[in-house]
Short mmCIF file of C-alpha atoms and ligand atoms in Angstrom, two decimals:
data_model
loop_
_atom_site.label_atom_id
_atom_site.label_comp_id
_atom_site.label_asym_id
_atom_site.label_seq_id
_atom_site.Cartn_x
_atom_site.Cartn_y
_atom_site.Cartn_z
CA MET A 15 -8.35 -2.50 8.41
CA ARG A 16 -6.39 -0.18 6.08
CA VAL A 17 -3.05 -1.89 5.58
CA LEU A 18 -0.13 0.17 4.32
CA VAL A 19 3.18 -1.54 3.47
CA GLN A 20 6.18 0.73 4.05
CA LYS A 21 9.54 -0.57 2.84
CA PHE A 22 12.75 1.13 3.91
CA GLY A 23 15.98 0.49 2.00
CA GLY A 24 19.46 0.09 3.46
CA THR A 25 20.44 3.77 3.39
CA SER A 26 17.15 4.77 5.02
CA VAL A 27 18.07 2.94 8.24
CA SER A 28 21.83 3.53 8.20
CA SER A 29 22.08 5.99 11.10
CA ALA A 30 20.16 6.84 14.27
CA GLU A 31 19.14 10.16 12.71
CA ARG A 32 17.78 8.44 9.60
CA ARG A 33 15.97 5.81 11.66
CA ALA A 34 14.28 8.66 13.54
CA GLN A 35 13.05 10.01 10.19
CA VAL A 36 11.80 6.53 9.27
CA ALA A 37 10.02 6.26 12.62
CA ALA A 38 8.28 9.57 11.89
CA LYS A 39 6.95 8.14 8.58
CA VAL A 40 5.60 5.08 10.41
CA SER A 41 3.93 7.06 13.18
CA GLU A 42 2.43 9.43 10.61
CA ALA A 43 0.85 6.39 8.91
CA VAL A 44 -0.56 5.26 12.27
CA ARG A 45 -1.97 8.75 12.89
CA GLU A 46 -3.64 8.65 9.48
CA GLY A 47 -5.46 5.47 10.50
CA TYR A 48 -3.31 2.91 8.66
CA SER A 49 -2.11 -0.43 10.00
CA PRO A 50 1.52 -0.28 8.85
CA VAL A 51 3.57 -3.32 7.88
CA VAL A 52 7.17 -2.15 7.78
CA VAL A 53 9.65 -4.05 5.60
CA VAL A 54 13.28 -3.34 6.32
CA SER A 55 16.54 -4.01 4.43
CA ALA A 56 20.00 -4.57 5.88
CA ILE A 57 21.70 -1.46 7.23
CA GLY A 58 23.85 0.48 4.78
CA ARG A 59 25.43 -0.50 1.50
CA SER A 60 28.42 -2.56 0.43
CA GLY A 61 31.34 -1.89 2.77
CA ASP A 62 29.20 -0.93 5.76
CA PRO A 63 29.62 -3.20 8.82
CA TYR A 64 26.13 -4.73 8.80
CA ALA A 65 25.50 -4.79 5.04
CA THR A 66 24.86 -8.15 3.36
CA ASP A 67 28.04 -7.89 1.25
CA THR A 68 30.09 -7.50 4.42
CA PHE A 69 28.72 -10.80 5.76
CA ILE A 70 29.46 -12.49 2.44
CA ASN A 71 33.05 -11.27 2.66
CA LEU A 72 33.39 -12.93 6.08
CA VAL A 73 33.54 -16.21 4.20
CA ASN A 74 35.55 -14.76 1.29
CA GLY A 75 32.62 -14.21 -1.03
CA ILE A 76 30.29 -16.59 -2.78
CA THR A 77 31.99 -19.21 -4.92
CA LEU A 78 30.69 -22.20 -6.83
CA GLU A 79 31.68 -24.36 -3.86
CA SER A 80 29.88 -22.22 -1.24
CA PRO A 81 27.32 -24.19 0.74
CA LYS A 82 24.16 -22.48 -0.45
CA ARG A 83 21.98 -23.22 2.54
CA GLU A 84 24.52 -21.77 4.99
CA MET A 85 25.16 -18.74 2.74
CA ASP A 86 21.46 -17.92 2.88
CA LEU A 87 21.48 -18.19 6.66
CA LEU A 88 24.41 -15.77 6.72
CA MET A 89 22.84 -13.38 4.22
CA SER A 90 19.57 -13.27 6.13
CA CYS A 91 21.33 -11.83 9.21
CA GLY A 92 21.57 -8.24 7.92
CA GLU A 93 17.80 -7.77 7.83
CA ILE A 94 17.40 -9.37 11.25
CA ILE A 95 19.89 -6.89 12.73
CA SER A 96 18.25 -3.88 11.08
CA GLY A 97 14.80 -5.23 12.01
CA VAL A 98 15.75 -5.39 15.69
CA VAL A 99 17.32 -1.92 15.60
CA LEU A 100 14.36 -0.31 13.82
CA THR A 101 11.88 -2.07 16.08
CA SER A 102 13.61 -0.60 19.11
CA THR A 103 13.52 2.88 17.50
CA LEU A 104 9.77 2.49 16.92
CA LYS A 105 9.23 1.28 20.49
CA ASN A 106 11.15 4.27 21.80
CA ILE A 107 8.63 6.64 20.23
CA GLY A 108 5.80 4.78 21.94
CA LEU A 109 4.52 2.48 19.20
CA ASP A 110 3.35 -1.06 19.92
CA VAL A 111 5.57 -3.05 17.56
CA VAL A 112 6.44 -6.66 16.83
CA LEU A 113 9.29 -7.94 14.63
CA LEU A 114 8.83 -10.99 12.43
CA THR A 115 11.44 -12.70 10.25
CA GLY A 116 10.40 -13.58 6.70
CA GLY A 117 9.58 -17.12 7.82
CA GLN A 118 7.61 -15.95 10.86
CA ALA A 119 5.70 -13.56 8.59
CA GLY A 120 4.59 -16.53 6.45
CA ILE A 121 6.69 -15.86 3.35
CA ILE A 122 7.04 -19.28 1.74
CA THR A 123 9.57 -19.68 -1.06
CA ASN A 124 10.99 -22.37 -3.28
CA ASP A 125 14.41 -23.77 -2.40
CA CYS A 126 16.44 -21.85 -4.96
CA TYR A 127 18.92 -20.55 -2.38
CA GLY A 128 20.28 -17.08 -3.05
CA ASP A 129 17.53 -16.22 -5.52
CA ALA A 130 14.42 -17.88 -4.12
CA ARG A 131 10.95 -17.13 -5.46
CA ILE A 132 8.05 -16.42 -3.15
CA ILE A 133 5.44 -19.09 -3.87
CA ARG A 134 2.84 -17.89 -1.40
CA VAL A 135 2.32 -15.81 1.71
CA GLU A 136 0.49 -17.10 4.77
CA PRO A 137 -0.51 -13.80 6.35
CA LYS A 138 -2.24 -15.07 9.50
CA ALA A 139 0.52 -14.09 11.97
CA ILE A 140 0.75 -10.56 10.55
CA LEU A 141 -3.03 -10.14 10.48
CA ASP A 142 -3.34 -11.30 14.09
CA HIS A 143 -0.80 -8.71 15.25
CA LEU A 144 -2.34 -5.96 13.13
CA SER A 145 -5.79 -6.67 14.48
CA GLU A 146 -4.40 -6.19 17.98
CA GLY A 147 -3.20 -2.76 16.96
CA ARG A 148 0.48 -3.55 16.56
CA VAL A 149 2.82 -2.22 13.91
CA VAL A 150 4.47 -5.25 12.29
CA VAL A 151 8.11 -5.00 11.18
CA VAL A 152 9.14 -7.73 8.73
CA THR A 153 12.73 -8.49 7.75
CA GLY A 154 12.95 -8.07 3.97
CA PHE A 155 14.82 -10.19 1.40
CA GLN A 156 14.09 -13.55 3.02
CA GLY A 157 11.60 -16.36 3.38
CA ILE A 158 11.38 -19.96 4.36
CA THR A 159 10.88 -23.16 2.38
CA GLU A 160 8.01 -25.57 2.99
CA ASP A 161 10.38 -27.59 5.17
CA GLY A 162 11.64 -24.67 7.20
CA GLN A 163 14.94 -23.73 5.52
CA VAL A 164 15.81 -20.03 5.45
CA THR A 165 16.16 -18.62 1.93
CA THR A 166 17.05 -15.23 0.48
CA LEU A 167 15.40 -13.56 -2.50
CA GLY A 168 18.34 -12.12 -4.46
CA ARG A 169 19.34 -8.49 -5.05
CA GLY A 170 16.52 -6.04 -4.44
CA GLY A 171 14.64 -8.81 -2.64
CA SER A 172 13.19 -6.52 0.05
CA ASP A 173 11.16 -4.76 -2.65
CA THR A 174 9.72 -8.16 -3.54
CA THR A 175 8.92 -8.87 0.11
CA ALA A 176 7.05 -5.56 0.29
CA SER A 177 5.01 -6.27 -2.85
CA ALA A 178 4.19 -9.84 -1.88
CA LEU A 179 2.96 -8.64 1.52
CA GLY A 180 1.03 -5.82 -0.14
CA VAL A 181 -0.81 -8.34 -2.30
CA ALA A 182 -1.35 -10.90 0.50
CA LEU A 183 -2.70 -8.27 2.89
CA ASN A 184 -4.66 -6.42 0.21
CA ALA A 185 -2.82 -3.24 1.16
CA GLU A 186 -4.09 0.17 0.14
CA ALA A 187 -0.60 0.95 -1.17
CA ILE A 188 3.02 -0.15 -1.08
CA ASP A 189 5.39 2.68 -0.19
CA ILE A 190 9.01 2.03 -1.19
CA TYR A 191 11.20 4.53 0.63
CA THR A 192 14.71 5.07 -0.69
CA ASP A 193 17.39 7.75 -1.02
CA VAL A 194 16.02 9.49 -4.14
CA GLU A 195 12.80 11.43 -4.50
CA GLY A 196 11.15 9.07 -6.96
CA ILE A 197 11.68 7.29 -10.25
CA MET A 198 13.70 9.50 -12.52
CA THR A 199 14.37 9.65 -16.24
CA ALA A 200 17.87 8.25 -15.52
CA ASP A 201 19.99 7.39 -12.51
CA PRO A 202 20.56 10.79 -10.82
CA ARG A 203 24.07 9.65 -9.89
CA ILE A 204 24.91 9.79 -13.59
CA VAL A 205 22.58 12.42 -15.01
CA GLU A 206 22.49 15.50 -12.81
CA ASP A 207 19.37 16.99 -14.37
CA ALA A 208 17.36 13.75 -14.48
CA ARG A 209 13.69 14.50 -13.93
CA ILE A 210 11.31 12.88 -11.44
CA LEU A 211 8.38 11.12 -13.08
CA ASP A 212 5.12 11.87 -11.23
CA VAL A 213 3.25 8.82 -12.50
CA VAL A 214 4.48 5.75 -14.38
CA THR A 215 2.66 2.63 -15.43
CA TYR A 216 3.67 -0.76 -14.03
CA ASN A 217 4.64 -1.60 -17.56
CA GLU A 218 7.02 1.32 -17.98
CA ILE A 219 8.85 0.85 -14.69
CA CYS A 220 9.05 -2.89 -15.20
CA HIS A 221 10.95 -2.35 -18.44
CA LEU A 222 13.14 0.33 -16.88
CA ALA A 223 13.89 -1.87 -13.85
CA HIS A 224 14.68 -4.91 -16.01
CA GLN A 225 17.25 -2.78 -17.84
CA GLY A 226 19.05 -1.82 -14.64
CA ALA A 227 17.18 1.08 -12.99
CA LYS A 228 17.63 -0.46 -9.58
CA VAL A 229 15.33 1.99 -7.81
CA ILE A 230 12.82 -0.89 -7.61
CA HIS A 231 13.12 -4.59 -8.38
CA PRO A 232 11.11 -5.64 -11.47
CA ARG A 233 9.68 -8.71 -9.73
CA ALA A 234 8.18 -6.40 -7.09
CA VAL A 235 6.43 -4.42 -9.80
CA GLU A 236 5.10 -7.56 -11.47
CA ILE A 237 3.65 -8.85 -8.19
CA ALA A 238 1.88 -5.57 -7.32
CA MET A 239 0.59 -5.27 -10.88
CA GLN A 240 -1.31 -8.58 -10.59
CA ARG A 241 -3.67 -7.02 -8.03
CA ASN A 242 -3.33 -3.44 -9.20
CA ILE A 243 -1.94 -2.31 -5.85
CA PRO A 244 -0.43 1.17 -6.20
CA ILE A 245 3.29 1.50 -5.46
CA TRP A 246 4.77 4.81 -4.38
CA ILE A 247 8.50 5.40 -4.64
CA LYS A 248 9.38 8.06 -2.09
CA CYS A 249 12.33 9.56 -0.31
CA ALA A 250 12.75 8.55 3.33
CA PHE A 251 14.30 11.93 4.16
CA SER A 252 11.89 14.39 2.60
CA ASP A 253 8.21 15.08 2.18
CA ALA A 254 8.39 15.12 -1.62
CA ARG A 255 5.36 13.50 -3.26
CA GLY A 256 7.36 10.75 -5.02
CA THR A 257 6.38 8.64 -8.03
CA LEU A 258 3.12 6.74 -8.29
CA VAL A 259 3.32 3.41 -10.13
CA THR A 260 -0.08 2.33 -11.33
CA SER A 261 -1.95 0.99 -14.35
CA ILE A 262 -2.64 3.36 -17.23
CA GLN A 263 -4.60 6.35 -16.04
CA PRO A 264 -7.11 7.78 -18.48
CA ASP A 265 -6.66 11.37 -17.36
CA MET A 266 -4.37 12.45 -14.58
CA GLY A 267 -5.02 16.12 -15.21
CA ALA A 268 -2.53 18.91 -15.73
CA GLY A 269 0.90 18.80 -14.16
CA THR A 270 1.39 15.08 -14.32
CA ASP A 271 3.49 13.17 -16.77
CA ILE A 272 1.19 10.58 -18.08
CA THR A 273 -0.99 10.71 -21.13
CA GLY A 274 -0.75 7.02 -21.90
CA ASP A 275 2.59 5.42 -22.58
CA ARG A 276 5.32 7.93 -23.21
CA THR A 277 7.51 7.39 -26.24
CA ILE A 278 10.60 7.30 -24.06
CA THR A 279 10.28 6.86 -20.30
CA GLY A 280 13.95 6.93 -19.44
CA ILE A 281 17.49 5.72 -19.90
CA ALA A 282 18.78 2.74 -17.94
CA HIS A 283 22.18 1.13 -17.65
CA THR A 284 23.68 -2.14 -16.46
CA PRO A 285 27.41 -2.15 -15.78
CA ASN A 286 29.72 -5.16 -15.43
CA VAL A 287 28.68 -7.39 -18.29
CA THR A 288 30.87 -9.58 -20.48
CA GLN A 289 30.20 -10.18 -24.14
CA ILE A 290 30.75 -13.79 -25.18
CA GLN A 291 31.55 -14.38 -28.83
CA VAL A 292 31.30 -17.94 -30.10
CA PRO A 293 32.49 -18.52 -33.67
CA THR A 294 30.31 -21.19 -35.22
CA HIS A 295 31.27 -21.16 -38.92
CA ASP A 296 33.36 -24.34 -38.67
CA ALA A 297 31.02 -26.26 -36.38
CA PRO A 298 30.35 -29.78 -37.63
CA ASP A 299 26.59 -29.66 -37.20
CA MET A 300 25.31 -26.11 -37.65
CA LEU A 301 21.74 -26.98 -36.72
CA GLN A 302 22.77 -28.31 -33.31
CA VAL A 303 25.12 -25.48 -32.40
CA ASP A 304 22.76 -22.82 -31.06
CA LYS A 305 20.81 -25.40 -29.13
CA GLN A 306 23.99 -26.76 -27.54
CA ILE A 307 25.23 -23.31 -26.51
CA PHE A 308 22.04 -22.10 -24.89
CA LYS A 309 21.21 -25.42 -23.31
CA GLY A 310 24.72 -25.47 -21.81
CA MET A 311 24.11 -22.04 -20.26
CA ALA A 312 20.63 -22.94 -19.02
CA LEU A 313 21.80 -26.15 -17.38
CA ALA A 314 24.42 -24.15 -15.49
CA ASP A 315 21.80 -21.57 -14.38
CA ILE A 316 23.52 -18.78 -16.31
CA SER A 317 21.01 -16.25 -17.51
CA VAL A 318 22.05 -14.88 -20.88
CA ASP A 319 21.13 -11.56 -22.37
CA PHE A 320 21.55 -9.59 -25.55
CA ILE A 321 21.49 -12.70 -27.71
CA SER A 322 22.40 -12.36 -31.36
CA VAL A 323 22.54 -15.52 -33.44
CA GLN A 324 24.18 -15.11 -36.81
CA PRO A 325 25.25 -17.70 -39.39
CA GLU A 326 28.94 -17.24 -38.54
CA SER A 327 28.76 -16.68 -34.80
CA VAL A 328 26.67 -16.46 -31.67
CA LEU A 329 26.94 -13.41 -29.42
CA TYR A 330 25.47 -12.89 -25.99
CA THR A 331 26.23 -11.27 -22.65
CA VAL A 332 26.52 -12.59 -19.12
CA PRO A 333 27.28 -10.78 -15.85
CA ASP A 334 31.08 -10.37 -15.43
CA ASP A 335 31.16 -12.72 -12.46
CA LEU A 336 29.70 -15.59 -14.52
CA ALA A 337 31.95 -15.11 -17.55
CA LYS A 338 34.59 -17.64 -16.50
CA LYS A 339 31.99 -20.30 -15.81
CA ALA A 340 30.32 -19.62 -19.18
CA THR A 341 33.52 -19.86 -21.22
CA LYS A 342 34.56 -23.04 -19.43
CA ILE A 343 31.26 -24.69 -20.35
CA LEU A 344 31.64 -23.61 -23.97
CA GLU A 345 35.20 -24.95 -24.12
CA ASN A 346 34.05 -28.25 -22.68
CA LEU A 347 31.48 -28.39 -25.47
CA GLY A 348 34.31 -27.96 -28.01
CA PHE A 349 33.81 -24.27 -28.89
CA LYS A 350 36.49 -21.58 -28.96
CA PRO A 351 34.76 -18.63 -27.31
CA THR A 352 36.18 -15.15 -26.76
CA ALA A 353 35.12 -13.19 -23.68
CA VAL A 354 35.08 -9.38 -23.82
CA PRO A 355 34.80 -8.25 -20.18
CA GLY A 356 34.12 -4.76 -18.89
CA CYS A 357 31.15 -3.89 -21.06
CA ALA A 358 27.97 -2.07 -20.10
CA LYS A 359 24.47 -2.19 -21.43
CA VAL A 360 22.72 1.13 -22.03
CA SER A 361 19.04 1.18 -22.94
CA ILE A 362 16.39 3.63 -23.93
CA VAL A 363 13.10 2.41 -22.59
CA GLY A 364 9.60 3.45 -23.49
CA ALA A 365 6.41 1.55 -24.05
CA GLY A 366 5.66 3.93 -26.91
CA ILE A 367 8.83 3.26 -28.92
CA ALA A 368 7.17 0.70 -31.17
CA GLY A 369 6.47 2.07 -34.60
CA VAL A 370 7.94 5.52 -33.95
CA PRO A 371 10.30 6.14 -36.82
CA GLY A 372 13.74 7.57 -36.24
CA VAL A 373 14.32 6.57 -32.61
CA MET A 374 17.20 4.26 -33.55
CA ALA A 375 18.64 6.86 -35.92
CA ASP A 376 18.56 9.48 -33.14
CA MET A 377 20.18 7.05 -30.75
CA VAL A 378 23.04 6.23 -33.10
CA GLU A 379 23.56 9.91 -33.89
CA ALA A 380 23.69 10.88 -30.20
CA LEU A 381 26.18 8.13 -29.43
CA SER A 382 28.46 8.80 -32.35
CA ASP A 383 28.45 12.56 -31.57
CA ALA A 384 29.54 11.64 -28.04
CA GLY A 385 32.34 9.45 -29.41
CA VAL A 386 30.76 6.24 -28.12
CA ARG A 387 31.32 3.07 -30.13
CA ILE A 388 28.44 0.59 -30.25
CA LEU A 389 29.65 -3.01 -29.77
CA GLN A 390 26.27 -4.62 -30.29
CA SER A 391 22.66 -3.50 -30.49
CA ALA A 392 19.20 -4.99 -30.25
CA ASP A 393 15.65 -3.78 -29.94
CA SER A 394 12.17 -4.81 -28.87
CA HIS A 395 8.87 -2.94 -28.96
CA THR A 396 9.73 -1.19 -25.68
CA THR A 397 13.51 -0.99 -25.54
CA ILE A 398 16.57 -0.30 -27.66
CA TRP A 399 19.78 -1.63 -26.14
CA VAL A 400 23.37 -0.93 -27.00
CA LEU A 401 26.43 -2.61 -25.60
CA VAL A 402 29.36 -0.25 -25.00
CA ASN A 403 32.75 -0.29 -23.30
CA LYS A 404 32.41 0.42 -19.61
CA GLU A 405 34.25 3.74 -19.86
CA ASP A 406 31.65 4.86 -22.42
CA MET A 407 28.69 4.02 -20.17
CA VAL A 408 28.35 7.38 -18.42
CA PRO A 409 28.82 9.52 -21.58
CA ALA A 410 26.36 7.27 -23.41
CA VAL A 411 23.65 7.64 -20.74
CA GLN A 412 24.20 11.40 -20.60
CA ALA A 413 24.15 11.82 -24.39
CA LEU A 414 20.94 9.81 -24.78
CA HIS A 415 19.24 11.65 -21.93
CA LYS A 416 20.05 14.93 -23.63
CA LYS A 417 19.09 13.76 -27.11
CA PHE A 418 15.66 12.59 -26.03
CA LEU A 419 15.02 15.79 -24.08
CA LEU A 420 14.32 14.08 -20.81
CA SER A 421 15.74 16.87 -18.65
CA ALA A 422 13.70 19.02 -16.33
CA CYS A 423 13.41 22.09 -18.56
P1 ADP B 25 17.50 0.95 -1.53
O1 ADP B 25 18.68 0.57 -0.70
O2 ADP B 25 16.64 1.99 -0.89
O3 ADP B 25 16.71 -0.24 -2.02
P2 ADP B 25 18.69 1.17 -4.15
O4 ADP B 25 20.14 1.52 -4.17
O5 ADP B 25 18.33 -0.25 -4.40
O6 ADP B 25 18.07 1.71 -2.79
O7 ADP B 25 17.90 2.07 -5.21
C1 ADP B 25 18.00 3.48 -5.17
C2 ADP B 25 19.06 3.95 -6.17
O8 ADP B 25 18.62 3.63 -7.49
C3 ADP B 25 19.26 5.45 -6.21
O9 ADP B 25 20.18 5.87 -5.24
C4 ADP B 25 19.72 5.70 -7.65
O10 ADP B 25 21.11 5.92 -7.72
C5 ADP B 25 19.40 4.40 -8.38
N1 ADP B 25 18.66 4.58 -9.63
C6 ADP B 25 18.99 3.97 -10.82
N2 ADP B 25 18.15 4.33 -11.79
C7 ADP B 25 17.25 5.19 -11.24
C8 ADP B 25 16.12 5.91 -11.75
N3 ADP B 25 15.74 5.82 -13.03
N4 ADP B 25 15.43 6.69 -10.89
C9 ADP B 25 15.79 6.80 -9.59
N5 ADP B 25 16.86 6.15 -9.05
C10 ADP B 25 17.59 5.35 -9.86
MG1 MG B 26 16.90 -1.57 -3.69
#
């Protein structure tokens, strides 16, 4: 059996016309001899009637007091609706199809509601249907705990569903269909002349995705990488070739992008972050301070980023919506933090950055020429990050894209 996982994002199933295009991709896979497993996201994006955010707003958003188990039940509805709708579209073109929820498909998770991790997949139900010649549609973004509670997998969770199924079913490939023609050197909504990358390594896209390129969820890449299952990022509405995500290819021949790790793969951005500044110069026990701060955040499940520990102060960032919670915890610990909301993180990402002289100098030059002030910076062997004011985010991404010559020509 040649299993092919095909994942369709929210915009891909948002209208009858688009669902017809999706159905054509599925029937093409059947014609080519594949057994397709179709993973589907909730219909549309924020603001659309059946999008997950719309359901969340029915109960006035998620707050600290929200009952997590019930919120996950609510959030899992969007995929069930789109699953039923897409299944009926596929039936209408004559395919033998069955719809399974995450739980029915054997996706077992831990009980971290809202951001559950898949701990294993029990693929028997899917395999039984496939062996009887059925196309299996699986609702993305959700699973079930060992004791039968419905969980959701967090933002981008349908990508993770697709990868986990790809691994469990030993798929020939995982096709992630979305509304762009592949992975690009920057978000095409911000950089008009961003270029499609023909081939990227798991490594490269993982870094890019971790820094905010939401075209695929990083966890999905990590899962597929474990078994070396190729991922294709493709457009649901065109026949463009898309981007192949794979391990390093020794020689992909002329016309492809990869000759090992590129110096710079692309520019990524994450909006809506708050910088927390904690003065520590007058703390009574300097050695305990850093430990107290980060333990306080960890105990409250706040993931911190962009950490910079200095003798006089500790700086880090949190998502805007967690800033209040973070400052409250710090105040309770006796600190006097300052929160700087409305920041954005802009990163240049490339597995080949390490040891290449002048990348930071070029970055600073490009940003200062564009009038962008750097609030904080940090680097690793694959990424250089800068924190900027949110109104500087778009000019910063555009300036860096230009500086590092990532455009098409
Ligand atoms: P889906 O609903 O199909 O999962 P997403 O909105 O999660 O789609 O991801 C697709 C979006 O990712 C694109 O519309 C694009 O704006 C954005 N994006 C951000 N960075 C990149 C990038 N480097 N390459 C391609 N798309 C990107
Ligand atoms: Mg997505």
